[in-house]
mmCIF file of C-alpha atoms and ligand atoms in Angstrom:
data_model
loop_
_atom_site.group_PDB
_atom_site.id
_atom_site.type_symbol
_atom_site.label_atom_id
_atom_site.label_comp_id
_atom_site.label_asym_id
_atom_site.label_seq_id
_atom_site.Cartn_x
_atom_site.Cartn_y
_atom_site.Cartn_z
ATOM 1 C CA MET A 1 -39.447 -11.032 -6.009
ATOM 2 C CA ILE A 2 -36.409 -12.486 -4.278
ATOM 3 C CA PRO A 3 -33.373 -11.116 -6.039
ATOM 4 C CA LEU A 4 -30.416 -13.374 -7.129
ATOM 5 C CA CYS A 5 -27.630 -11.291 -6.259
ATOM 6 C CA VAL A 6 -27.889 -7.536 -5.525
ATOM 7 C CA PRO A 7 -25.622 -4.985 -3.912
ATOM 8 C CA HIS A 8 -25.673 -4.392 -0.419
ATOM 9 C CA LEU A 9 -25.250 -0.629 0.410
ATOM 10 C CA ASP A 10 -25.398 -0.473 4.284
ATOM 11 C CA GLY A 11 -22.396 1.090 5.471
ATOM 12 C CA ASN A 12 -21.024 4.471 5.049
ATOM 13 C CA GLU A 13 -21.283 4.482 1.175
ATOM 14 C CA TRP A 14 -23.685 7.530 1.576
ATOM 15 C CA GLN A 15 -21.402 9.753 3.731
ATOM 16 C CA TYR A 16 -18.257 8.934 1.352
ATOM 17 C CA VAL A 17 -20.026 9.691 -1.513
ATOM 18 C CA LYS A 18 -21.652 12.891 -0.257
ATOM 19 C CA ASN A 19 -17.864 13.851 1.068
ATOM 20 C CA CYS A 20 -16.911 13.567 -2.481
ATOM 21 C CA LEU A 21 -19.713 15.992 -3.842
ATOM 22 C CA ASP A 22 -19.280 18.422 -1.181
ATOM 23 C CA THR A 23 -15.817 18.707 -2.177
ATOM 24 C CA GLY A 24 -15.878 18.322 -5.794
ATOM 25 C CA TRP A 25 -13.341 15.241 -5.931
ATOM 26 C CA ILE A 26 -15.670 13.224 -7.886
ATOM 27 C CA SER A 27 -13.343 12.384 -10.745
ATOM 28 C CA SER A 28 -9.996 10.440 -11.469
ATOM 29 C CA ALA A 29 -7.758 12.512 -8.651
ATOM 30 C CA GLY A 30 -8.976 11.979 -4.980
ATOM 31 C CA ALA A 31 -8.167 10.116 -1.659
ATOM 32 C CA TYR A 32 -10.621 7.533 -2.123
ATOM 33 C CA VAL A 33 -9.036 5.866 -5.013
ATOM 34 C CA GLN A 34 -5.865 5.481 -3.095
ATOM 35 C CA GLN A 35 -7.456 4.508 -0.116
ATOM 36 C CA PHE A 36 -9.330 1.579 -1.816
ATOM 37 C CA GLU A 37 -6.140 0.191 -3.640
ATOM 38 C CA SER A 38 -4.441 0.067 -0.029
ATOM 39 C CA MET A 39 -7.648 -1.481 1.688
ATOM 40 C CA VAL A 40 -7.466 -4.498 -1.374
ATOM 41 C CA ALA A 41 -3.834 -4.696 -0.893
ATOM 42 C CA ASP A 42 -3.912 -5.146 2.529
ATOM 43 C CA PHE A 43 -7.093 -7.737 2.568
ATOM 44 C CA THR A 44 -5.553 -9.506 0.032
ATOM 45 C CA GLY A 45 -1.861 -9.424 1.189
ATOM 46 C CA ALA A 46 -0.547 -8.198 -2.163
ATOM 47 C CA ARG A 47 2.151 -5.601 -2.420
ATOM 48 C CA HIS A 48 0.218 -3.500 -5.015
ATOM 49 C CA ALA A 49 -3.073 -2.487 -6.181
ATOM 50 C CA VAL A 50 -4.132 -0.482 -9.376
ATOM 51 C CA ALA A 51 -7.821 0.358 -9.330
ATOM 52 C CA CYS A 52 -9.513 0.339 -12.970
ATOM 53 C CA MET A 53 -12.888 1.367 -14.406
ATOM 54 C CA ASN A 54 -14.241 -2.593 -14.331
ATOM 55 C CA GLY A 55 -12.784 -6.071 -14.102
ATOM 56 C CA THR A 56 -12.664 -6.516 -17.914
ATOM 57 C CA ALA A 57 -10.531 -3.219 -18.459
ATOM 58 C CA GLY A 58 -8.266 -4.539 -15.347
ATOM 59 C CA LEU A 59 -7.806 -7.813 -17.586
ATOM 60 C CA HIS A 60 -6.903 -6.245 -20.487
ATOM 61 C CA LEU A 61 -4.548 -3.959 -19.014
ATOM 62 C CA SER A 62 -2.606 -6.648 -16.944
ATOM 63 C CA LEU A 63 -2.226 -8.781 -20.098
ATOM 64 C CA HIS A 64 -1.205 -5.768 -21.957
ATOM 65 C CA THR A 65 1.264 -4.813 -19.382
ATOM 66 C CA MET A 66 2.784 -7.854 -19.035
ATOM 67 C CA GLY A 67 3.156 -7.953 -22.711
ATOM 68 C CA VAL A 68 0.586 -10.024 -24.218
ATOM 69 C CA GLY A 69 0.019 -9.498 -27.719
ATOM 70 C CA THR A 70 -0.811 -10.518 -31.205
ATOM 71 C CA GLY A 71 0.830 -13.585 -32.268
ATOM 72 C CA MET A 72 0.615 -15.549 -28.843
ATOM 73 C CA HIS A 73 -1.913 -17.692 -27.039
ATOM 74 C CA VAL A 74 -3.302 -17.391 -23.426
ATOM 75 C CA LEU A 75 -4.935 -20.533 -21.994
ATOM 76 C CA VAL A 76 -8.661 -19.987 -20.446
ATOM 77 C CA PRO A 77 -11.210 -22.129 -19.237
ATOM 78 C CA ASN A 78 -13.988 -22.783 -21.877
ATOM 79 C CA LEU A 79 -16.890 -22.175 -18.796
ATOM 80 C CA THR A 80 -16.206 -18.572 -17.841
ATOM 81 C CA PHE A 81 -17.854 -15.178 -18.173
ATOM 82 C CA VAL A 82 -17.483 -14.106 -21.679
ATOM 83 C CA ALA A 83 -15.333 -11.018 -20.235
ATOM 84 C CA SER A 84 -12.288 -13.314 -19.723
ATOM 85 C CA LEU A 85 -11.986 -13.923 -23.623
ATOM 86 C CA ASN A 86 -12.993 -10.468 -24.387
ATOM 87 C CA ALA A 87 -9.964 -9.254 -22.760
ATOM 88 C CA ILE A 88 -7.897 -11.654 -24.274
ATOM 89 C CA GLN A 89 -9.237 -10.633 -27.477
ATOM 90 C CA TYR A 90 -8.527 -6.819 -27.115
ATOM 91 C CA THR A 91 -4.725 -7.579 -26.880
ATOM 92 C CA GLY A 92 -4.628 -9.594 -30.478
ATOM 93 C CA ALA A 93 -3.761 -12.668 -28.668
ATOM 94 C CA SER A 94 -6.004 -16.033 -29.538
ATOM 95 C CA PRO A 95 -7.375 -17.969 -26.817
ATOM 96 C CA ILE A 96 -7.147 -21.449 -26.386
ATOM 97 C CA LEU A 97 -10.046 -22.853 -24.618
ATOM 98 C CA ILE A 98 -9.572 -25.681 -21.864
ATOM 99 C CA ASP A 99 -12.616 -27.763 -20.404
ATOM 100 C CA ILE A 100 -13.461 -27.863 -16.825
ATOM 101 C CA ASP A 101 -13.444 -30.525 -14.319
ATOM 102 C CA GLN A 102 -16.414 -32.064 -13.027
ATOM 103 C CA GLN A 103 -16.033 -31.755 -9.388
ATOM 104 C CA ALA A 104 -14.979 -27.761 -8.820
ATOM 105 C CA TRP A 105 -16.274 -26.791 -12.218
ATOM 106 C CA GLN A 106 -12.305 -24.862 -12.636
ATOM 107 C CA MET A 107 -10.090 -25.268 -15.459
ATOM 108 C CA ASP A 108 -9.244 -29.199 -15.695
ATOM 109 C CA LEU A 109 -5.526 -29.036 -14.306
ATOM 110 C CA GLY A 110 -5.055 -32.783 -15.849
ATOM 111 C CA LEU A 111 -6.258 -31.917 -19.239
ATOM 112 C CA LEU A 112 -4.415 -28.537 -19.493
ATOM 113 C CA GLU A 113 -0.933 -30.666 -18.466
ATOM 114 C CA ARG A 114 -1.595 -33.251 -20.993
ATOM 115 C CA PHE A 115 -2.254 -30.542 -23.343
ATOM 116 C CA LEU A 116 1.062 -28.848 -22.967
ATOM 117 C CA ALA A 117 2.871 -32.211 -22.574
ATOM 118 C CA GLU A 118 1.398 -33.741 -25.770
ATOM 119 C CA GLU A 119 0.372 -30.964 -27.936
ATOM 120 C CA THR A 120 3.158 -28.225 -27.589
ATOM 121 C CA ASP A 121 7.056 -27.890 -28.308
ATOM 122 C CA ALA A 122 9.461 -26.350 -26.236
ATOM 123 C CA GLY A 123 10.336 -23.034 -27.023
ATOM 124 C CA ASP A 124 12.350 -19.796 -26.308
ATOM 125 C CA PRO A 125 11.005 -19.740 -23.273
ATOM 126 C CA TYR A 126 7.455 -20.231 -23.941
ATOM 127 C CA PRO A 127 5.897 -23.279 -25.197
ATOM 128 C CA ILE A 128 4.857 -23.600 -29.055
ATOM 129 C CA TYR A 129 1.579 -24.841 -29.897
ATOM 130 C CA ARG A 130 1.863 -27.481 -32.526
ATOM 131 C CA LYS A 131 -0.938 -26.508 -34.446
ATOM 132 C CA THR A 132 -0.558 -22.718 -35.245
ATOM 133 C CA GLY A 133 3.185 -22.408 -34.491
ATOM 134 C CA LEU A 134 2.504 -19.458 -31.967
ATOM 135 C CA PRO A 135 3.849 -19.456 -28.710
ATOM 136 C CA ILE A 136 1.449 -19.762 -25.664
ATOM 137 C CA ARG A 137 2.393 -17.007 -23.264
ATOM 138 C CA ALA A 138 0.039 -17.548 -20.427
ATOM 139 C CA ILE A 139 -2.445 -19.168 -18.454
ATOM 140 C CA MET A 140 -5.757 -17.280 -17.374
ATOM 141 C CA PRO A 141 -7.549 -19.428 -14.643
ATOM 142 C CA VAL A 142 -10.984 -18.034 -13.620
ATOM 143 C CA HIS A 143 -11.936 -18.554 -9.934
ATOM 144 C CA VAL A 144 -15.341 -19.430 -10.929
ATOM 145 C CA LEU A 145 -18.012 -18.699 -8.927
ATOM 146 C CA GLY A 146 -15.531 -17.962 -5.858
ATOM 147 C CA ASN A 147 -14.158 -21.686 -6.118
ATOM 148 C CA MET A 148 -10.651 -22.437 -6.690
ATOM 149 C CA GLY A 149 -8.632 -25.204 -8.174
ATOM 150 C CA ASP A 150 -5.434 -26.520 -6.963
ATOM 151 C CA MET A 151 -3.173 -23.718 -7.042
ATOM 152 C CA ASN A 152 -0.087 -25.435 -6.041
ATOM 153 C CA ARG A 153 -0.695 -27.544 -8.951
ATOM 154 C CA LEU A 154 -1.497 -24.561 -11.601
ATOM 155 C CA VAL A 155 1.803 -23.102 -10.473
ATOM 156 C CA ASP A 156 3.927 -25.872 -10.871
ATOM 157 C CA ILE A 157 2.623 -26.257 -14.606
ATOM 158 C CA ALA A 158 2.843 -22.715 -15.091
ATOM 159 C CA ASN A 159 6.535 -23.053 -13.838
ATOM 160 C CA LYS A 160 7.162 -26.448 -15.804
ATOM 161 C CA PHE A 161 6.095 -24.896 -18.686
ATOM 162 C CA HIS A 162 7.305 -21.308 -18.455
ATOM 163 C CA LEU A 163 4.079 -19.745 -18.518
ATOM 164 C CA ASP A 164 2.984 -16.505 -16.632
ATOM 165 C CA ILE A 165 -0.181 -16.765 -14.915
ATOM 166 C CA VAL A 166 -2.916 -13.787 -14.909
ATOM 167 C CA GLU A 167 -5.871 -14.780 -12.462
ATOM 168 C CA ASP A 168 -9.327 -13.776 -13.320
ATOM 169 C CA THR A 169 -10.558 -13.534 -9.828
ATOM 170 C CA THR A 170 -13.269 -11.002 -10.631
ATOM 171 C CA GLU A 171 -15.492 -13.474 -8.568
ATOM 172 C CA ALA A 172 -13.306 -14.407 -5.631
ATOM 173 C CA LEU A 173 -12.885 -11.733 -3.484
ATOM 174 C CA GLY A 174 -12.472 -13.102 0.175
ATOM 175 C CA SER A 175 -11.500 -16.874 -1.458
ATOM 176 C CA SER A 176 -8.129 -18.579 -0.804
ATOM 177 C CA PHE A 177 -5.828 -21.638 -1.113
ATOM 178 C CA GLU A 178 -4.183 -22.770 1.733
ATOM 179 C CA GLY A 179 -4.782 -19.580 3.513
ATOM 180 C CA LYS A 180 -3.237 -17.894 0.443
ATOM 181 C CA HIS A 181 -5.745 -14.973 -1.039
ATOM 182 C CA ALA A 182 -6.962 -15.732 -4.762
ATOM 183 C CA GLY A 183 -5.222 -13.480 -7.125
ATOM 184 C CA THR A 184 -1.791 -13.606 -5.629
ATOM 185 C CA PHE A 185 -0.624 -16.707 -7.187
ATOM 186 C CA GLY A 186 -0.156 -15.500 -10.621
ATOM 187 C CA LYS A 187 2.003 -12.200 -11.778
ATOM 188 C CA MET A 188 -1.260 -10.489 -11.779
ATOM 189 C CA GLY A 189 -4.848 -10.881 -10.543
ATOM 190 C CA VAL A 190 -8.088 -8.887 -10.961
ATOM 191 C CA PHE A 191 -10.954 -8.233 -9.196
ATOM 192 C CA SER A 192 -14.405 -6.876 -10.436
ATOM 193 C CA PHE A 193 -16.758 -4.661 -8.300
ATOM 194 C CA ASN A 194 -19.767 -4.865 -10.916
ATOM 195 C CA GLY A 195 -23.384 -4.707 -9.589
ATOM 196 C CA ASN A 196 -23.795 -8.254 -9.072
ATOM 197 C CA LYS A 197 -20.101 -9.224 -7.190
ATOM 198 C CA LEU A 198 -19.315 -9.763 -3.508
ATOM 199 C CA ILE A 199 -18.649 -6.198 -3.139
ATOM 200 C CA SER A 200 -19.690 -3.442 -5.599
ATOM 201 C CA THR A 201 -19.142 -0.085 -6.631
ATOM 202 C CA GLY A 202 -21.693 -0.016 -9.485
ATOM 203 C CA GLY A 203 -18.746 -0.839 -11.939
ATOM 204 C CA GLY A 204 -15.033 -1.136 -11.046
ATOM 205 C CA GLY A 205 -12.285 -3.289 -10.897
ATOM 206 C CA MET A 206 -8.818 -3.766 -9.213
ATOM 207 C CA ILE A 207 -5.401 -5.311 -10.321
ATOM 208 C CA ILE A 208 -3.677 -6.596 -7.634
ATOM 209 C CA THR A 209 0.436 -7.693 -7.923
ATOM 210 C CA ASP A 210 3.808 -8.242 -5.896
ATOM 211 C CA ASP A 211 5.942 -6.786 -8.408
ATOM 212 C CA PRO A 212 6.150 -3.033 -7.778
ATOM 213 C CA GLU A 213 7.428 -2.470 -12.146
ATOM 214 C CA LEU A 214 4.439 -4.012 -13.171
ATOM 215 C CA ALA A 215 2.131 -2.015 -10.964
ATOM 216 C CA ALA A 216 3.576 1.146 -11.933
ATOM 217 C CA LYS A 217 3.415 0.321 -15.306
ATOM 218 C CA ALA A 218 -0.578 -0.639 -15.185
ATOM 219 C CA LYS A 219 -1.238 2.582 -13.157
ATOM 220 C CA HIS A 220 0.738 4.482 -16.194
ATOM 221 C CA LEU A 221 -1.147 2.595 -18.998
ATOM 222 C CA SER A 222 -4.282 3.135 -17.023
ATOM 223 C CA THR A 223 -3.724 6.916 -17.168
ATOM 224 C CA GLN A 224 -2.963 7.646 -20.977
ATOM 225 C CA ALA A 225 0.666 7.117 -20.025
ATOM 226 C CA LYS A 226 1.071 10.590 -19.052
ATOM 227 C CA ILE A 227 4.513 10.975 -17.698
ATOM 228 C CA SER A 228 3.911 14.645 -16.143
ATOM 229 C CA PRO A 229 1.304 15.547 -13.644
ATOM 230 C CA THR A 230 1.068 19.090 -15.182
ATOM 231 C CA GLU A 231 1.761 18.740 -19.121
ATOM 232 C CA TYR A 232 0.285 16.842 -21.295
ATOM 233 C CA ILE A 233 3.579 14.505 -22.460
ATOM 234 C CA HIS A 234 2.626 10.916 -23.052
ATOM 235 C CA ASP A 235 5.257 8.025 -23.605
ATOM 236 C CA GLU A 236 3.152 5.488 -25.061
ATOM 237 C CA VAL A 237 -0.476 4.481 -26.145
ATOM 238 C CA GLY A 238 -2.131 4.109 -22.960
ATOM 239 C CA PHE A 239 -5.778 3.696 -22.098
ATOM 240 C CA ASN A 240 -8.408 5.713 -19.834
ATOM 241 C CA TYR A 241 -8.787 2.708 -17.466
ATOM 242 C CA ARG A 242 -9.002 4.455 -13.994
ATOM 243 C CA LEU A 243 -11.609 4.248 -11.434
ATOM 244 C CA VAL A 244 -13.248 7.621 -10.399
ATOM 245 C CA ASN A 245 -13.049 8.949 -7.023
ATOM 246 C CA VAL A 246 -16.851 8.765 -6.205
ATOM 247 C CA LEU A 247 -17.065 5.075 -7.283
ATOM 248 C CA ALA A 248 -13.927 4.438 -4.949
ATOM 249 C CA ALA A 249 -15.549 5.941 -1.910
ATOM 250 C CA ILE A 250 -18.251 3.412 -2.445
ATOM 251 C CA GLY A 251 -15.433 0.719 -2.855
ATOM 252 C CA VAL A 252 -13.992 1.945 0.623
ATOM 253 C CA ALA A 253 -17.431 1.657 2.150
ATOM 254 C CA GLN A 254 -17.984 -1.723 0.879
ATOM 255 C CA MET A 255 -14.574 -2.775 2.109
ATOM 256 C CA GLU A 256 -15.285 -1.864 5.454
ATOM 257 C CA GLN A 257 -18.142 -4.464 5.340
ATOM 258 C CA LEU A 258 -16.365 -7.069 3.640
ATOM 259 C CA PRO A 259 -15.887 -9.435 6.675
ATOM 260 C CA HIS A 260 -19.518 -9.295 7.252
ATOM 261 C CA PHE A 261 -20.632 -9.719 3.590
ATOM 262 C CA LEU A 262 -18.356 -12.955 3.455
ATOM 263 C CA GLU A 263 -19.837 -14.425 6.883
ATOM 264 C CA LYS A 264 -23.451 -13.960 5.497
ATOM 265 C CA LYS A 265 -22.411 -15.951 2.320
ATOM 266 C CA GLN A 266 -21.023 -18.898 4.341
ATOM 267 C CA THR A 267 -24.239 -18.957 6.397
ATOM 268 C CA ILE A 268 -26.412 -19.132 3.059
ATOM 269 C CA ALA A 269 -24.456 -21.536 1.416
ATOM 270 C CA GLN A 270 -24.145 -23.531 4.238
ATOM 271 C CA MET A 271 -27.859 -23.602 4.782
ATOM 272 C CA TYR A 272 -28.557 -24.603 0.897
ATOM 273 C CA ARG A 273 -26.178 -27.485 1.152
ATOM 274 C CA GLU A 274 -27.816 -28.771 4.370
ATOM 275 C CA ARG A 275 -31.323 -28.533 3.302
ATOM 276 C CA LEU A 276 -31.055 -29.037 -0.639
ATOM 277 C CA VAL A 277 -29.288 -32.130 0.119
ATOM 278 C CA ALA A 278 -32.792 -33.870 0.587
ATOM 279 C CA ILE A 279 -32.837 -34.213 -3.241
ATOM 280 C CA PRO A 280 -30.844 -36.690 -3.892
ATOM 281 C CA SER A 281 -30.445 -35.786 -7.587
ATOM 282 C CA ILE A 282 -28.944 -31.953 -7.014
ATOM 283 C CA ARG A 283 -25.457 -31.910 -6.861
ATOM 284 C CA PHE A 284 -23.297 -29.196 -5.598
ATOM 285 C CA GLN A 285 -20.051 -27.428 -6.615
ATOM 286 C CA GLU A 286 -17.179 -29.242 -4.830
ATOM 287 C CA VAL A 287 -14.977 -27.151 -2.422
ATOM 288 C CA ASP A 288 -11.392 -28.767 -2.169
ATOM 289 C CA PRO A 289 -10.991 -28.877 1.849
ATOM 290 C CA ARG A 290 -7.573 -26.376 1.104
ATOM 291 C CA VAL A 291 -9.848 -23.939 -0.554
ATOM 292 C CA LYS A 292 -12.017 -21.298 1.160
ATOM 293 C CA SER A 293 -14.786 -20.387 -1.067
ATOM 294 C CA ASN A 294 -16.206 -16.790 -0.937
ATOM 295 C CA GLU A 295 -19.679 -18.749 -1.909
ATOM 296 C CA TRP A 296 -20.199 -15.642 -4.056
ATOM 297 C CA LEU A 297 -23.035 -16.899 -6.275
ATOM 298 C CA PHE A 298 -24.649 -20.277 -4.883
ATOM 299 C CA THR A 299 -25.126 -22.705 -7.861
ATOM 300 C CA ILE A 300 -26.841 -26.168 -7.996
ATOM 301 C CA ARG A 301 -26.823 -28.817 -10.880
ATOM 302 C CA VAL A 302 -30.193 -30.200 -11.219
ATOM 303 C CA GLN A 303 -32.371 -32.036 -13.501
ATOM 304 C CA ARG A 304 -34.930 -30.016 -15.718
ATOM 305 C CA ALA A 305 -33.211 -26.941 -15.124
ATOM 306 C CA THR A 306 -35.035 -24.652 -17.539
ATOM 307 C CA GLU A 307 -38.363 -25.803 -15.642
ATOM 308 C CA LEU A 308 -36.773 -25.024 -12.432
ATOM 309 C CA ILE A 309 -35.852 -21.699 -13.173
ATOM 310 C CA LYS A 310 -39.390 -20.723 -14.936
ATOM 311 C CA HIS A 311 -41.162 -22.246 -11.850
ATOM 312 C CA LEU A 312 -39.254 -20.210 -9.461
ATOM 313 C CA ASP A 313 -40.002 -17.107 -11.408
ATOM 314 C CA THR A 314 -43.684 -17.604 -11.375
ATOM 315 C CA GLN A 315 -43.073 -17.630 -7.608
ATOM 316 C CA GLY A 316 -41.177 -14.436 -7.511
ATOM 317 C CA ILE A 317 -37.727 -15.963 -7.106
ATOM 318 C CA GLN A 318 -35.171 -15.085 -9.596
ATOM 319 C CA ALA A 319 -32.766 -17.863 -10.673
ATOM 320 C CA ARG A 320 -30.250 -17.742 -13.539
ATOM 321 C CA SER A 321 -28.596 -20.477 -15.880
ATOM 322 C CA PHE A 322 -24.652 -20.371 -16.144
ATOM 323 C CA TRP A 323 -22.971 -18.718 -18.796
ATOM 324 C CA ARG A 324 -23.202 -20.712 -22.404
ATOM 325 C CA PRO A 325 -19.915 -22.283 -22.900
ATOM 326 C CA MET A 326 -17.280 -19.814 -24.825
ATOM 327 C CA ASN A 327 -17.028 -22.436 -27.718
ATOM 328 C CA GLN A 328 -20.375 -22.247 -28.476
ATOM 329 C CA LEU A 329 -20.523 -18.245 -28.917
ATOM 330 C CA PRO A 330 -20.267 -17.513 -32.483
ATOM 331 C CA MET A 331 -17.182 -15.274 -32.099
ATOM 332 C CA PHE A 332 -15.086 -18.037 -30.232
ATOM 333 C CA ALA A 333 -16.550 -21.218 -31.998
ATOM 334 C CA GLY A 334 -13.323 -21.498 -34.136
ATOM 335 C CA LEU A 335 -11.187 -21.218 -31.375
ATOM 336 C CA PRO A 336 -9.111 -24.317 -30.380
ATOM 337 C CA TYR A 337 -11.223 -26.355 -27.479
ATOM 338 C CA ILE A 338 -9.404 -28.872 -25.598
ATOM 339 C CA HIS A 339 -11.818 -31.480 -23.861
ATOM 340 C CA GLU A 340 -12.251 -34.885 -23.233
ATOM 341 C CA GLY A 341 -15.741 -35.103 -23.021
ATOM 342 C CA ASN A 342 -17.153 -31.509 -23.016
ATOM 343 C CA VAL A 343 -17.943 -31.042 -19.072
ATOM 344 C CA SER A 344 -18.700 -27.366 -19.673
ATOM 345 C CA GLN A 345 -21.533 -28.475 -21.808
ATOM 346 C CA ALA A 346 -23.089 -30.940 -19.113
ATOM 347 C CA VAL A 347 -22.574 -28.451 -16.130
ATOM 348 C CA TYR A 348 -24.018 -25.451 -18.761
ATOM 349 C CA GLU A 349 -27.192 -27.495 -19.197
ATOM 350 C CA THR A 350 -27.612 -28.345 -15.663
ATOM 351 C CA ALA A 351 -26.907 -25.415 -13.710
ATOM 352 C CA VAL A 352 -28.983 -23.231 -11.781
ATOM 353 C CA SER A 353 -27.787 -20.305 -9.784
ATOM 354 C CA ILE A 354 -30.095 -19.265 -7.029
ATOM 355 C CA PRO A 355 -30.862 -16.194 -4.625
ATOM 356 C CA CYS A 356 -27.903 -15.201 -2.184
ATOM 357 C CA SER A 357 -27.526 -11.667 -1.833
ATOM 358 C CA VAL A 358 -26.110 -10.719 1.107
ATOM 359 C CA GLY A 359 -29.090 -9.038 2.396
ATOM 360 C CA LEU A 360 -31.343 -12.304 1.932
ATOM 361 C CA THR A 361 -33.294 -12.957 4.891
ATOM 362 C CA PRO A 362 -33.878 -16.622 6.312
ATOM 363 C CA LEU A 363 -37.472 -16.213 5.821
ATOM 364 C CA ASP A 364 -36.670 -15.335 2.010
ATOM 365 C CA GLN A 365 -34.136 -18.327 1.891
ATOM 366 C CA GLU A 366 -36.779 -20.583 3.432
ATOM 367 C CA LYS A 367 -39.202 -19.948 0.741
ATOM 368 C CA VAL A 368 -36.320 -20.688 -1.946
ATOM 369 C CA ILE A 369 -35.666 -24.115 -0.074
ATOM 370 C CA GLN A 370 -39.436 -24.938 -0.072
ATOM 371 C CA GLU A 371 -39.867 -23.803 -3.763
ATOM 372 C CA ILE A 372 -36.997 -26.161 -4.895
ATOM 373 C CA LEU A 373 -38.186 -28.963 -2.690
ATOM 374 C CA HIS A 374 -41.666 -28.953 -3.836
ATOM 375 C CA PHE A 375 -41.098 -28.718 -7.442
ATOM 376 C CA TYR A 376 -38.742 -32.043 -7.132
ATOM 377 C CA GLU A 377 -41.115 -33.622 -4.991
ATOM 378 C CA SER A 378 -44.002 -32.957 -7.499
ATOM 379 C CA GLU A 379 -41.868 -34.068 -10.412
ATOM 380 C CA GLY A 380 -41.359 -37.386 -8.862
ATOM 381 C CA LEU A 381 -37.438 -36.834 -8.972
ATOM 382 C CA SER A 382 -36.439 -36.450 -5.435
HETATM 383 C C1 PLP B 1 -17.567 -10.297 -13.504
HETATM 384 C C2 PLP B 1 -16.672 -10.927 -14.408
HETATM 385 C C3 PLP B 1 -15.796 -10.322 -15.234
HETATM 386 C C4 PLP B 1 -15.931 -8.892 -15.514
HETATM 387 O O1 PLP B 1 -15.993 -7.832 -14.872
HETATM 388 P P1 PLP B 1 -16.717 -6.627 -14.940
HETATM 389 O O2 PLP B 1 -16.262 -5.841 -14.014
HETATM 390 O O3 PLP B 1 -18.136 -7.025 -15.388
HETATM 391 O O4 PLP B 1 -15.850 -5.852 -16.171
HETATM 392 C C5 PLP B 1 -14.917 -10.806 -16.087
HETATM 393 N N1 PLP B 1 -14.729 -12.400 -15.411
HETATM 394 C C6 PLP B 1 -15.617 -12.999 -14.723
HETATM 395 C C7 PLP B 1 -15.578 -14.264 -14.762
HETATM 396 C C8 PLP B 1 -16.619 -12.401 -14.312
HETATM 397 O O5 PLP B 1 -17.754 -13.013 -13.503
#
């Protein structure tokens, strides 16, 4: 089976994990956590980084740390992984879904701006959504598949309407806009190191921020809001959201290989784009020339998507459809959904992610390409 996107553990993972086991530093204290945080901060250019048990916890913690809670709205794209919305819901805030754009599959900024201009009233300081009478507190852009939208425009919109940005940058480690790393445009940004992400610690996450107070508060809240290292004294309701040292050890080893991983992802994506263009009906995610995408999960829009996935499966090739849009999930069906033609649905129905692991061999990639070309040629859809 050629897997879709699996971890690549080819560096010092074993040695660093062994070091944790040999020394007994497997849990929440230990040097790898701090080292992992420094490496992510250095790589992204953020001043501070706070490790978390996973990306979902990191998103929840970021929103909570910024004061997002009950009686507020957060703006989020309708096409994302469910964790973006779950994290908002955990705080008690209520998401407003914004459709995505046709080209880059990111939150549609034209739509976002028109919504804010036409459906909200100025508040003090946050805009009030006329329909509910509640303030809109923040925008959570999601850098879908490691691609990015026009971040200059997003920051302008956020400033104009007094909204904070929390970036769901879980998929975008290594991506940048005009040379500035994903996750550094908002107040806080959150990475994930889940099994299928660009680097993996099995499970893990990291918050980045330039704000020392937010960083300190997030760290504090992630450790049960414990104020003393020696006594059990806590000053608010906290969380146990820390990343353990044994997983941070894997993270350090993965970070060492990140530049190599990014190169591999570029090569794989470039090859797919060059070869699959032979089928005119296949459409690619468009990447703005100002964006450097990490090409995390290579995804194409095709005709007969379900049949293609089935066909690839019979050939031992793992392919996957996209996330079902959030407005179609039962628990989110009642949320406001701002759109002008439901692009999320059209992308969802046609998107297929294809194998792009860092360890994908040229031979296996050739097999994937050949199978896709054959499928469309035999279907007469080329
Ligand atoms: C992976 C992912 C998350 C959650 O990260 P976990 O580490 O799996 O909790 C959140 N949002 C998006 C868009 C993701 O792809």
